[in-house]
Structures are given as structure tokens and as C-alpha cells.
mmCIF file with all atom_site columns, C-alpha atoms in Angstrom:
data_model
loop_
_atom_site.group_PDB
_atom_site.id
_atom_site.type_symbol
_atom_site.label_atom_id
_atom_site.label_alt_id
_atom_site.label_comp_id
_atom_site.label_asym_id
_atom_site.label_entity_id
_atom_site.label_seq_id
_atom_site.pdbx_PDB_ins_code
_atom_site.Cartn_x
_atom_site.Cartn_y
_atom_site.Cartn_z
_atom_site.occupancy
_atom_site.B_iso_or_equiv
_atom_site.pdbx_formal_charge
_atom_site.auth_seq_id
_atom_site.auth_comp_id
_atom_site.auth_asym_id
_atom_site.auth_atom_id
_atom_site.pdbx_PDB_model_num
ATOM 1   C CA . MET A 1 1   ? 27.638  23.208  -9.135  1.00 0.00 ? 193 MET A CA 1
ATOM 2   C CA . ARG A 1 2   ? 27.893  19.993  -11.010 1.00 0.00 ? 194 ARG A CA 1
ATOM 3   C CA . ASN A 1 3   ? 24.661  20.956  -12.752 1.00 0.00 ? 195 ASN A CA 1
ATOM 4   C CA . ARG A 1 4   ? 26.078  24.308  -13.818 1.00 0.00 ? 196 ARG A CA 1
ATOM 5   C CA . GLN A 1 5   ? 29.056  22.503  -15.307 1.00 0.00 ? 197 GLN A CA 1
ATOM 6   C CA . ARG A 1 6   ? 26.830  20.337  -17.475 1.00 0.00 ? 198 ARG A CA 1
ATOM 7   C CA . GLY A 1 7   ? 24.868  23.552  -18.545 1.00 0.00 ? 199 GLY A CA 1
ATOM 8   C CA . LEU A 1 8   ? 21.597  22.574  -17.105 1.00 0.00 ? 200 LEU A CA 1
ATOM 9   C CA . ARG A 1 9   ? 19.191  25.345  -16.051 1.00 0.00 ? 201 ARG A CA 1
ATOM 10  C CA . PHE A 1 10  ? 16.529  25.118  -13.378 1.00 0.00 ? 202 PHE A CA 1
ATOM 11  C CA . GLN A 1 11  ? 13.330  26.938  -12.620 1.00 0.00 ? 203 GLN A CA 1
ATOM 12  C CA . TYR A 1 12  ? 11.605  26.586  -9.282  1.00 0.00 ? 204 TYR A CA 1
ATOM 13  C CA . THR A 1 13  ? 7.997   25.647  -8.488  1.00 0.00 ? 205 THR A CA 1
ATOM 14  C CA . PRO A 1 14  ? 6.019   27.909  -6.128  1.00 0.00 ? 206 PRO A CA 1
ATOM 15  C CA . ASP A 1 15  ? 6.972   25.856  -3.121  1.00 0.00 ? 207 ASP A CA 1
ATOM 16  C CA . GLY A 1 16  ? 10.678  26.058  -4.011  1.00 0.00 ? 208 GLY A CA 1
ATOM 17  C CA . LYS A 1 17  ? 11.356  22.637  -5.775  1.00 0.00 ? 209 LYS A CA 1
ATOM 18  C CA . PRO A 1 18  ? 13.881  22.797  -8.706  1.00 0.00 ? 210 PRO A CA 1
ATOM 19  C CA . ILE A 1 19  ? 12.564  21.722  -12.088 1.00 0.00 ? 211 ILE A CA 1
ATOM 20  C CA . MET A 1 20  ? 14.395  21.555  -15.348 1.00 0.00 ? 212 MET A CA 1
ATOM 21  C CA . ALA A 1 21  ? 13.803  24.751  -17.562 1.00 0.00 ? 213 ALA A CA 1
ATOM 22  C CA . ASP A 1 22  ? 14.106  22.922  -20.824 1.00 0.00 ? 214 ASP A CA 1
ATOM 23  C CA . GLY A 1 23  ? 10.285  22.273  -21.096 1.00 0.00 ? 215 GLY A CA 1
ATOM 24  C CA . ILE A 1 24  ? 10.556  18.683  -19.771 1.00 0.00 ? 216 ILE A CA 1
ATOM 25  C CA . SER A 1 25  ? 8.611   19.741  -16.620 1.00 0.00 ? 217 SER A CA 1
ATOM 26  C CA . ARG A 1 26  ? 7.229   23.175  -17.491 1.00 0.00 ? 218 ARG A CA 1
ATOM 27  C CA . LEU A 1 27  ? 4.818   24.745  -15.171 1.00 0.00 ? 219 LEU A CA 1
ATOM 28  C CA . LEU A 1 28  ? 1.153   24.264  -16.327 1.00 0.00 ? 220 LEU A CA 1
ATOM 29  C CA . ASP A 1 29  ? -1.938  26.604  -16.189 1.00 0.00 ? 221 ASP A CA 1
ATOM 30  C CA . ALA A 1 30  ? -5.280  25.315  -14.945 1.00 0.00 ? 222 ALA A CA 1
ATOM 31  C CA . PRO A 1 31  ? -6.591  23.873  -18.233 1.00 0.00 ? 223 PRO A CA 1
ATOM 32  C CA . ALA A 1 32  ? -3.329  22.100  -19.005 1.00 0.00 ? 224 ALA A CA 1
ATOM 33  C CA . LEU A 1 33  ? -3.079  20.928  -15.350 1.00 0.00 ? 225 LEU A CA 1
ATOM 34  C CA . PHE A 1 34  ? -6.647  19.363  -15.750 1.00 0.00 ? 226 PHE A CA 1
ATOM 35  C CA . ALA A 1 35  ? -5.579  17.606  -18.846 1.00 0.00 ? 227 ALA A CA 1
ATOM 36  C CA . TYR A 1 36  ? -2.399  16.267  -17.034 1.00 0.00 ? 228 TYR A CA 1
ATOM 37  C CA . ALA A 1 37  ? -4.534  15.174  -14.156 1.00 0.00 ? 229 ALA A CA 1
ATOM 38  C CA . VAL A 1 38  ? -6.923  13.196  -16.362 1.00 0.00 ? 230 VAL A CA 1
ATOM 39  C CA . LYS A 1 39  ? -3.947  11.524  -18.073 1.00 0.00 ? 231 LYS A CA 1
ATOM 40  C CA . LEU A 1 40  ? -2.654  10.485  -14.591 1.00 0.00 ? 232 LEU A CA 1
ATOM 41  C CA . LEU A 1 41  ? -6.069  9.110   -13.593 1.00 0.00 ? 233 LEU A CA 1
ATOM 42  C CA . ALA A 1 42  ? -6.288  7.147   -17.036 1.00 0.00 ? 234 ALA A CA 1
ATOM 43  C CA . GLY A 1 43  ? -3.023  5.423   -16.117 1.00 0.00 ? 235 GLY A CA 1
ATOM 44  C CA . ARG A 1 44  ? -4.221  4.360   -12.589 1.00 0.00 ? 236 ARG A CA 1
ATOM 45  C CA . ALA A 1 45  ? -6.496  5.415   -9.920  1.00 0.00 ? 237 ALA A CA 1
ATOM 46  C CA . HIS A 1 46  ? -5.157  7.920   -7.370  1.00 0.00 ? 238 HIS A CA 1
ATOM 47  C CA . SER A 1 47  ? -6.299  9.311   -4.106  1.00 0.00 ? 239 SER A CA 1
ATOM 48  C CA . THR A 1 48  ? -6.839  13.036  -3.794  1.00 0.00 ? 240 THR A CA 1
ATOM 49  C CA . GLY A 1 49  ? -3.677  13.329  -1.668  1.00 0.00 ? 241 GLY A CA 1
ATOM 50  C CA . GLU A 1 50  ? -1.507  11.449  -4.094  1.00 0.00 ? 242 GLU A CA 1
ATOM 51  C CA . LEU A 1 51  ? -2.838  13.407  -7.015  1.00 0.00 ? 243 LEU A CA 1
ATOM 52  C CA . ARG A 1 52  ? -2.457  16.861  -5.198  1.00 0.00 ? 244 ARG A CA 1
ATOM 53  C CA . GLU A 1 53  ? 1.214   15.997  -4.681  1.00 0.00 ? 245 GLU A CA 1
ATOM 54  C CA . LYS A 1 54  ? 1.846   15.231  -8.312  1.00 0.00 ? 246 LYS A CA 1
ATOM 55  C CA . LEU A 1 55  ? -0.036  18.210  -9.482  1.00 0.00 ? 247 LEU A CA 1
ATOM 56  C CA . ARG A 1 56  ? 1.819   20.625  -7.193  1.00 0.00 ? 248 ARG A CA 1
ATOM 57  C CA . ARG A 1 57  ? 5.126   19.575  -8.960  1.00 0.00 ? 249 ARG A CA 1
ATOM 58  C CA . ARG A 1 58  ? 3.692   20.856  -12.276 1.00 0.00 ? 250 ARG A CA 1
ATOM 59  C CA . ALA A 1 59  ? 1.251   23.626  -11.365 1.00 0.00 ? 251 ALA A CA 1
ATOM 60  C CA . GLY A 1 60  ? 1.919   27.285  -12.130 1.00 0.00 ? 252 GLY A CA 1
ATOM 61  C CA . SER A 1 61  ? -0.115  28.087  -8.928  1.00 0.00 ? 253 SER A CA 1
ATOM 62  C CA . ALA A 1 62  ? -1.493  26.489  -5.849  1.00 0.00 ? 254 ALA A CA 1
ATOM 63  C CA . ALA A 1 63  ? -4.935  27.897  -6.772  1.00 0.00 ? 255 ALA A CA 1
ATOM 64  C CA . ALA A 1 64  ? -4.740  25.911  -10.066 1.00 0.00 ? 256 ALA A CA 1
ATOM 65  C CA . VAL A 1 65  ? -4.208  22.677  -8.093  1.00 0.00 ? 257 VAL A CA 1
ATOM 66  C CA . ASP A 1 66  ? -7.352  23.373  -5.974  1.00 0.00 ? 258 ASP A CA 1
ATOM 67  C CA . LEU A 1 67  ? -9.468  24.278  -8.936  1.00 0.00 ? 259 LEU A CA 1
ATOM 68  C CA . VAL A 1 68  ? -8.427  21.180  -10.849 1.00 0.00 ? 260 VAL A CA 1
ATOM 69  C CA . LEU A 1 69  ? -9.050  18.813  -7.852  1.00 0.00 ? 261 LEU A CA 1
ATOM 70  C CA . SER A 1 70  ? -12.527 20.380  -7.264  1.00 0.00 ? 262 SER A CA 1
ATOM 71  C CA . ARG A 1 71  ? -13.485 19.962  -10.915 1.00 0.00 ? 263 ARG A CA 1
ATOM 72  C CA . LEU A 1 72  ? -12.235 16.333  -10.950 1.00 0.00 ? 264 LEU A CA 1
ATOM 73  C CA . LYS A 1 73  ? -14.408 15.645  -7.827  1.00 0.00 ? 265 LYS A CA 1
ATOM 74  C CA . GLU A 1 74  ? -17.479 17.323  -9.393  1.00 0.00 ? 266 GLU A CA 1
ATOM 75  C CA . ASN A 1 75  ? -17.036 15.181  -12.537 1.00 0.00 ? 267 ASN A CA 1
ATOM 76  C CA . GLY A 1 76  ? -16.657 12.005  -10.366 1.00 0.00 ? 268 GLY A CA 1
ATOM 77  C CA . TYR A 1 77  ? -13.153 11.367  -11.431 1.00 0.00 ? 269 TYR A CA 1
ATOM 78  C CA . LEU A 1 78  ? -11.706 11.518  -7.962  1.00 0.00 ? 270 LEU A CA 1
ATOM 79  C CA . ASP A 1 79  ? -13.379 9.923   -4.878  1.00 0.00 ? 271 ASP A CA 1
ATOM 80  C CA . ASP A 1 80  ? -11.328 8.802   -1.962  1.00 0.00 ? 272 ASP A CA 1
ATOM 81  C CA . GLN A 1 81  ? -14.065 6.505   -0.703  1.00 0.00 ? 273 GLN A CA 1
ATOM 82  C CA . LYS A 1 82  ? -14.236 4.572   -3.995  1.00 0.00 ? 274 LYS A CA 1
ATOM 83  C CA . PHE A 1 83  ? -10.582 4.664   -4.348  1.00 0.00 ? 275 PHE A CA 1
ATOM 84  C CA . ALA A 1 84  ? -10.086 3.079   -0.795  1.00 0.00 ? 276 ALA A CA 1
ATOM 85  C CA . GLU A 1 85  ? -12.779 0.518   -1.416  1.00 0.00 ? 277 GLU A CA 1
ATOM 86  C CA . ASN A 1 86  ? -11.446 -0.618  -4.833  1.00 0.00 ? 278 ASN A CA 1
ATOM 87  C CA . PHE A 1 87  ? -7.872  -0.720  -3.387  1.00 0.00 ? 279 PHE A CA 1
ATOM 88  C CA . ALA A 1 88  ? -8.899  -2.813  -0.415  1.00 0.00 ? 280 ALA A CA 1
ATOM 89  C CA . SER A 1 89  ? -11.059 -5.134  -2.527  1.00 0.00 ? 281 SER A CA 1
ATOM 90  C CA . ALA A 1 90  ? -8.275  -5.734  -5.011  1.00 0.00 ? 282 ALA A CA 1
ATOM 91  C CA . ARG A 1 91  ? -5.597  -6.423  -2.191  1.00 0.00 ? 283 ARG A CA 1
ATOM 92  C CA . LEU A 1 92  ? -8.051  -8.894  -0.604  1.00 0.00 ? 284 LEU A CA 1
ATOM 93  C CA . ALA A 1 93  ? -8.956  -10.599 -3.860  1.00 0.00 ? 285 ALA A CA 1
ATOM 94  C CA . ASN A 1 94  ? -5.559  -10.611 -5.497  1.00 0.00 ? 286 ASN A CA 1
ATOM 95  C CA . ASP A 1 95  ? -2.929  -10.736 -2.711  1.00 0.00 ? 287 ASP A CA 1
ATOM 96  C CA . LYS A 1 96  ? -5.001  -12.190 0.196   1.00 0.00 ? 288 LYS A CA 1
ATOM 97  C CA . LEU A 1 97  ? -3.359  -9.764  2.693   1.00 0.00 ? 289 LEU A CA 1
ATOM 98  C CA . GLY A 1 98  ? -4.417  -9.125  6.246   1.00 0.00 ? 290 GLY A CA 1
ATOM 99  C CA . LYS A 1 99  ? -6.431  -6.052  7.324   1.00 0.00 ? 291 LYS A CA 1
ATOM 100 C CA . ALA A 1 100 ? -3.508  -4.314  9.034   1.00 0.00 ? 292 ALA A CA 1
ATOM 101 C CA . ARG A 1 101 ? -1.361  -4.386  5.924   1.00 0.00 ? 293 ARG A CA 1
ATOM 102 C CA . VAL A 1 102 ? -4.158  -3.158  3.596   1.00 0.00 ? 294 VAL A CA 1
ATOM 103 C CA . ALA A 1 103 ? -4.993  -0.348  6.039   1.00 0.00 ? 295 ALA A CA 1
ATOM 104 C CA . ARG A 1 104 ? -1.388  0.705   6.139   1.00 0.00 ? 296 ARG A CA 1
ATOM 105 C CA . ASP A 1 105 ? -1.107  0.550   2.319   1.00 0.00 ? 297 ASP A CA 1
ATOM 106 C CA . ILE A 1 106 ? -4.147  2.696   1.928   1.00 0.00 ? 298 ILE A CA 1
ATOM 107 C CA . ARG A 1 107 ? -2.850  5.266   4.396   1.00 0.00 ? 299 ARG A CA 1
ATOM 108 C CA . GLN A 1 108 ? 0.440   5.455   2.365   1.00 0.00 ? 300 GLN A CA 1
ATOM 109 C CA . ARG A 1 109 ? -1.600  6.374   -0.579  1.00 0.00 ? 301 ARG A CA 1
ATOM 110 C CA . ARG A 1 110 ? -2.469  9.510   1.291   1.00 0.00 ? 302 ARG A CA 1
ATOM 111 C CA . VAL A 1 111 ? -6.030  8.626   2.287   1.00 0.00 ? 303 VAL A CA 1
ATOM 112 C CA . ALA A 1 112 ? -7.183  9.773   5.647   1.00 0.00 ? 304 ALA A CA 1
ATOM 113 C CA . PRO A 1 113 ? -6.472  7.343   8.255   1.00 0.00 ? 305 PRO A CA 1
ATOM 114 C CA . SER A 1 114 ? -10.112 7.124   9.551   1.00 0.00 ? 306 SER A CA 1
ATOM 115 C CA . LEU A 1 115 ? -11.318 6.525   6.078   1.00 0.00 ? 307 LEU A CA 1
ATOM 116 C CA . ALA A 1 116 ? -8.859  3.757   5.476   1.00 0.00 ? 308 ALA A CA 1
ATOM 117 C CA . GLU A 1 117 ? -9.712  1.963   8.728   1.00 0.00 ? 309 GLU A CA 1
ATOM 118 C CA . ARG A 1 118 ? -13.515 2.267   8.151   1.00 0.00 ? 310 ARG A CA 1
ATOM 119 C CA . THR A 1 119 ? -13.142 0.991   4.591   1.00 0.00 ? 311 THR A CA 1
ATOM 120 C CA . VAL A 1 120 ? -10.953 -1.995  5.398   1.00 0.00 ? 312 VAL A CA 1
ATOM 121 C CA . ARG A 1 121 ? -13.493 -3.058  8.153   1.00 0.00 ? 313 ARG A CA 1
ATOM 122 C CA . LYS A 1 122 ? -16.217 -2.755  5.596   1.00 0.00 ? 314 LYS A CA 1
ATOM 123 C CA . VAL A 1 123 ? -14.283 -4.804  2.947   1.00 0.00 ? 315 VAL A CA 1
ATOM 124 C CA . TYR A 1 124 ? -13.118 -7.444  5.349   1.00 0.00 ? 316 TYR A CA 1
ATOM 125 C CA . GLN A 1 125 ? -16.563 -7.911  7.113   1.00 0.00 ? 317 GLN A CA 1
ATOM 126 C CA . GLY A 1 126 ? -17.311 -11.545 7.159   1.00 0.00 ? 318 GLY A CA 1
ATOM 127 C CA . VAL A 1 127 ? -13.802 -12.556 5.994   1.00 0.00 ? 319 VAL A CA 1
ATOM 128 C CA . ASN A 1 128 ? -12.081 -15.398 7.982   1.00 0.00 ? 320 ASN A CA 1
ATOM 129 C CA . GLU A 1 129 ? -8.499  -14.294 8.332   1.00 0.00 ? 321 GLU A CA 1
ATOM 130 C CA . GLU A 1 130 ? -7.404  -17.710 9.491   1.00 0.00 ? 322 GLU A CA 1
ATOM 131 C CA . SER A 1 131 ? -8.532  -19.021 6.185   1.00 0.00 ? 323 SER A CA 1
ATOM 132 C CA . LEU A 1 132 ? -6.586  -16.299 4.468   1.00 0.00 ? 324 LEU A CA 1
ATOM 133 C CA . ILE A 1 133 ? -3.539  -17.176 6.333   1.00 0.00 ? 325 ILE A CA 1
ATOM 134 C CA . GLU A 1 134 ? -3.876  -20.882 5.487   1.00 0.00 ? 326 GLU A CA 1
ATOM 135 C CA . GLN A 1 135 ? -4.319  -19.953 1.823   1.00 0.00 ? 327 GLN A CA 1
ATOM 136 C CA . TRP A 1 136 ? -1.118  -17.597 2.089   1.00 0.00 ? 328 TRP A CA 1
ATOM 137 C CA . VAL A 1 137 ? 0.938   -20.719 3.609   1.00 0.00 ? 329 VAL A CA 1
ATOM 138 C CA . ARG A 1 138 ? -0.326  -23.000 0.983   1.00 0.00 ? 330 ARG A CA 1
ATOM 139 C CA . ARG A 1 139 ? 0.468   -20.540 -1.839  1.00 0.00 ? 331 ARG A CA 1
ATOM 140 C CA . LYS A 1 140 ? 3.952   -19.479 -0.561  1.00 0.00 ? 332 LYS A CA 1
ATOM 141 C CA . TYR A 1 141 ? 5.024   -22.982 0.217   1.00 0.00 ? 333 TYR A CA 1
ATOM 142 C CA . ARG A 1 142 ? 3.305   -24.949 -2.483  1.00 0.00 ? 334 ARG A CA 1
ATOM 143 C CA . LEU A 1 143 ? 6.412   -26.701 -3.687  1.00 0.00 ? 335 LEU A CA 1
ATOM 144 C CA . THR A 1 144 ? 7.221   -27.945 -0.263  1.00 0.00 ? 336 THR A CA 1
ATOM 145 C CA . PRO A 1 145 ? 5.547   -31.223 0.852   1.00 0.00 ? 337 PRO A CA 1
ATOM 146 C CA . ARG A 1 146 ? 3.356   -30.777 3.815   1.00 0.00 ? 338 ARG A CA 1
ATOM 147 C CA . GLU A 1 147 ? 5.376   -33.195 5.970   1.00 0.00 ? 339 GLU A CA 1
ATOM 148 C CA . GLY A 1 148 ? 8.547   -31.256 5.159   1.00 0.00 ? 340 GLY A CA 1
ATOM 149 C CA . LEU A 1 149 ? 6.953   -27.903 5.911   1.00 0.00 ? 341 LEU A CA 1
ATOM 150 C CA . PHE A 1 150 ? 8.614   -25.923 8.798   1.00 0.00 ? 342 PHE A CA 1
ATOM 151 C CA . GLU A 1 151 ? 10.926  -28.796 9.871   1.00 0.00 ? 343 GLU A CA 1
ATOM 152 C CA . GLU A 1 152 ? 13.414  -26.288 11.298  1.00 0.00 ? 344 GLU A CA 1
ATOM 153 C CA . ASP A 1 153 ? 12.635  -23.596 13.959  1.00 0.00 ? 345 ASP A CA 1
ATOM 154 C CA . LYS A 1 154 ? 14.121  -20.839 11.679  1.00 0.00 ? 346 LYS A CA 1
ATOM 155 C CA . ASP A 1 155 ? 11.681  -21.690 8.835   1.00 0.00 ? 347 ASP A CA 1
ATOM 156 C CA . MET A 1 156 ? 8.830   -21.409 11.323  1.00 0.00 ? 348 MET A CA 1
ATOM 157 C CA . ALA A 1 157 ? 10.036  -18.121 12.645  1.00 0.00 ? 349 ALA A CA 1
ATOM 158 C CA . ALA A 1 158 ? 10.586  -16.800 9.019   1.00 0.00 ? 350 ALA A CA 1
ATOM 159 C CA . ALA A 1 159 ? 7.085   -17.753 8.199   1.00 0.00 ? 351 ALA A CA 1
ATOM 160 C CA . TYR A 1 160 ? 5.636   -16.008 11.376  1.00 0.00 ? 352 TYR A CA 1
ATOM 161 C CA . ARG A 1 161 ? 7.538   -12.838 10.498  1.00 0.00 ? 353 ARG A CA 1
ATOM 162 C CA . ARG A 1 162 ? 6.408   -12.888 6.855   1.00 0.00 ? 354 ARG A CA 1
ATOM 163 C CA . LEU A 1 163 ? 2.615   -13.291 7.976   1.00 0.00 ? 355 LEU A CA 1
ATOM 164 C CA . LEU A 1 164 ? 3.074   -10.371 10.431  1.00 0.00 ? 356 LEU A CA 1
ATOM 165 C CA . ARG A 1 165 ? 4.400   -8.227  7.464   1.00 0.00 ? 357 ARG A CA 1
ATOM 166 C CA . ALA A 1 166 ? 1.401   -9.486  5.416   1.00 0.00 ? 358 ALA A CA 1
ATOM 167 C CA . GLY A 1 167 ? -0.971  -7.870  7.942   1.00 0.00 ? 359 GLY A CA 1
ATOM 168 C CA . PHE A 1 168 ? -2.165  -10.789 9.938   1.00 0.00 ? 360 PHE A CA 1
ATOM 169 C CA . ARG A 1 169 ? -2.729  -10.699 13.720  1.00 0.00 ? 361 ARG A CA 1
ATOM 170 C CA . SER A 1 170 ? -0.238  -12.867 15.754  1.00 0.00 ? 362 SER A CA 1
ATOM 171 C CA . GLY A 1 171 ? -2.868  -15.046 17.595  1.00 0.00 ? 363 GLY A CA 1
ATOM 172 C CA . GLU A 1 172 ? -4.404  -16.046 14.360  1.00 0.00 ? 364 GLU A CA 1
ATOM 173 C CA . ILE A 1 173 ? -0.921  -16.646 12.769  1.00 0.00 ? 365 ILE A CA 1
ATOM 174 C CA . LEU A 1 174 ? 0.063   -18.981 15.667  1.00 0.00 ? 366 LEU A CA 1
ATOM 175 C CA . ARG A 1 175 ? -3.214  -20.963 15.399  1.00 0.00 ? 367 ARG A CA 1
ATOM 176 C CA . VAL A 1 176 ? -2.757  -21.636 11.684  1.00 0.00 ? 368 VAL A CA 1
ATOM 177 C CA . LEU A 1 177 ? 1.017   -22.307 11.960  1.00 0.00 ? 369 LEU A CA 1
ATOM 178 C CA . LYS A 1 178 ? 0.292   -24.959 14.615  1.00 0.00 ? 370 LYS A CA 1
ATOM 179 C CA . ARG A 1 179 ? -1.761  -26.851 12.135  1.00 0.00 ? 371 ARG A CA 1
ATOM 180 C CA . PHE A 1 180 ? 1.345   -27.080 9.752   1.00 0.00 ? 372 PHE A CA 1
ATOM 181 C CA . ALA A 1 181 ? 4.107   -27.277 12.260  1.00 0.00 ? 373 ALA A CA 1
ATOM 182 C CA . ARG A 1 182 ? 6.021   -30.454 12.864  1.00 0.00 ? 374 ARG A CA 1
ATOM 183 C CA . ASN A 1 183 ? 6.543   -29.380 16.415  1.00 0.00 ? 375 ASN A CA 1
ATOM 184 C CA . PRO A 1 184 ? 3.707   -27.105 17.383  1.00 0.00 ? 376 PRO A CA 1
ATOM 185 C CA . ASP A 1 185 ? 4.842   -26.636 21.055  1.00 0.00 ? 377 ASP A CA 1
ATOM 186 C CA . LEU A 1 186 ? 7.762   -24.430 19.692  1.00 0.00 ? 378 LEU A CA 1
ATOM 187 C CA . LEU A 1 187 ? 5.106   -21.752 18.719  1.00 0.00 ? 379 LEU A CA 1
ATOM 188 C CA . ASP A 1 188 ? 4.053   -21.483 22.303  1.00 0.00 ? 380 ASP A CA 1
ATOM 189 C CA . ALA A 1 189 ? 7.426   -19.890 23.101  1.00 0.00 ? 381 ALA A CA 1
ATOM 190 C CA . ILE A 1 190 ? 6.863   -17.025 20.630  1.00 0.00 ? 382 ILE A CA 1
ATOM 191 C CA . ASP A 1 191 ? 6.233   -13.718 22.417  1.00 0.00 ? 383 ASP A CA 1
ATOM 192 C CA . PRO A 1 192 ? 3.753   -12.020 20.075  1.00 0.00 ? 384 PRO A CA 1
ATOM 193 C CA . PRO A 1 193 ? 4.128   -8.240  19.592  1.00 0.00 ? 385 PRO A CA 1
ATOM 194 C CA . ASP A 1 194 ? 1.542   -5.771  21.028  1.00 0.00 ? 386 ASP A CA 1
ATOM 195 C CA . GLU A 1 195 ? -1.607  -5.774  18.908  1.00 0.00 ? 387 GLU A CA 1
ATOM 196 C CA . ALA A 1 196 ? -1.259  -2.026  18.574  1.00 0.00 ? 388 ALA A CA 1
ATOM 197 C CA . LEU A 1 197 ? 2.169   -2.420  16.865  1.00 0.00 ? 389 LEU A CA 1
ATOM 198 C CA . GLU A 1 198 ? 0.845   -5.131  14.441  1.00 0.00 ? 390 GLU A CA 1
ATOM 199 C CA . GLY A 1 199 ? -1.489  -2.599  12.896  1.00 0.00 ? 391 GLY A CA 1
ATOM 200 C CA . ASN A 1 200 ? 1.349   -0.149  11.995  1.00 0.00 ? 392 ASN A CA 1
#
């Protein structure tokens, strides 16, 4: 009702989503949709699932989306395997995240879970995650002198939680934090979560 009062008009996509009728989000035919897809891919890499979702919002028909996606794959513009490998490699090189976090982030980009897991295993092959955790601790707490690091229990617990969110496994986290802890015995009291839950 509020939209009617402002004089806005809406059209609807084939799947029933409202779009503005003033040409801002007009529906595209297959050639225009292909150009739009190439423009999106020029901005950043997308998985097939991500791009499909974006194209559906602008497509005049579902068949046009399938046609554009198959043409992009034929021309080598769209490849989920390459996307997942590049994504995982970048997260490892730039962010130094754990395997579980990277696999979860790839799945959130609408890559098949089996492909995400397989790719992360391949990219992280030979990577020492304890070394990554140590680098993470040194980077995040670089301004704190080592002897003042984790003086309070709450600081140690906060670091543990942050490392879990960064995708590292609890056993490796505890081993590394013991090296930095003023009172490493406190870490023995931490009840680690199930390994199955850590990967989610």
C-alpha cells in the first residue's frame, strides 16, 4: 500500500518476485542476459549457483538463464572447479583461515558441498594448520607483548572461540594456545565441541 501511495509500479519476474517497472530492473532476453552475465563476471568471479540466482532476477524466461549459463560454460567463463580452487587458494594465502571455514564459505557461494570439500582438501594438502594458527595469533595480537598475552582466562577463551570461527580444529587450537598461555593448565578444562560441529 505504501508503494502505491508513492506512485511506484511493479512488474513480476516469472517466479513471482516484484521488480520496479521503470526500467531500473527490466527483464532481459537471452542476448542482453548474456551481456549482463559477462559484466557480472568481469566484476568478480561467481559460481554457477550464484550467477544463476542473479540472472533469474533479470531474466525474461527460465530458458534464457539455462541458455546463458551453458554458453558461459562452453566459452570457459564459468567453471565451479576453478572458482572453488581460486577461492580456497586466496583464503589460504590472504586470510590464513582453517579448512572448515573455507569449505563453509565456498558452500555459501552455492558450490556443491562435495566439490567444496574435495577442493579444500586439495588446496590444504601439506599445509600445517598449527603453523597457520600460530601465524593467526601473532597477527591478531601483534601489539600485545608475548608475556602479556592471554593473562586473563577470558582473553584465552575469546581467542579460542575466534580460532574456532576461523575454521581451525579444537585439538590444534589448544596445542598452539598452550604455547602462548601464561597458565596452560587452564586449557585442559576446555571441553572441545564435536569435530562434526566444527566443520559447519
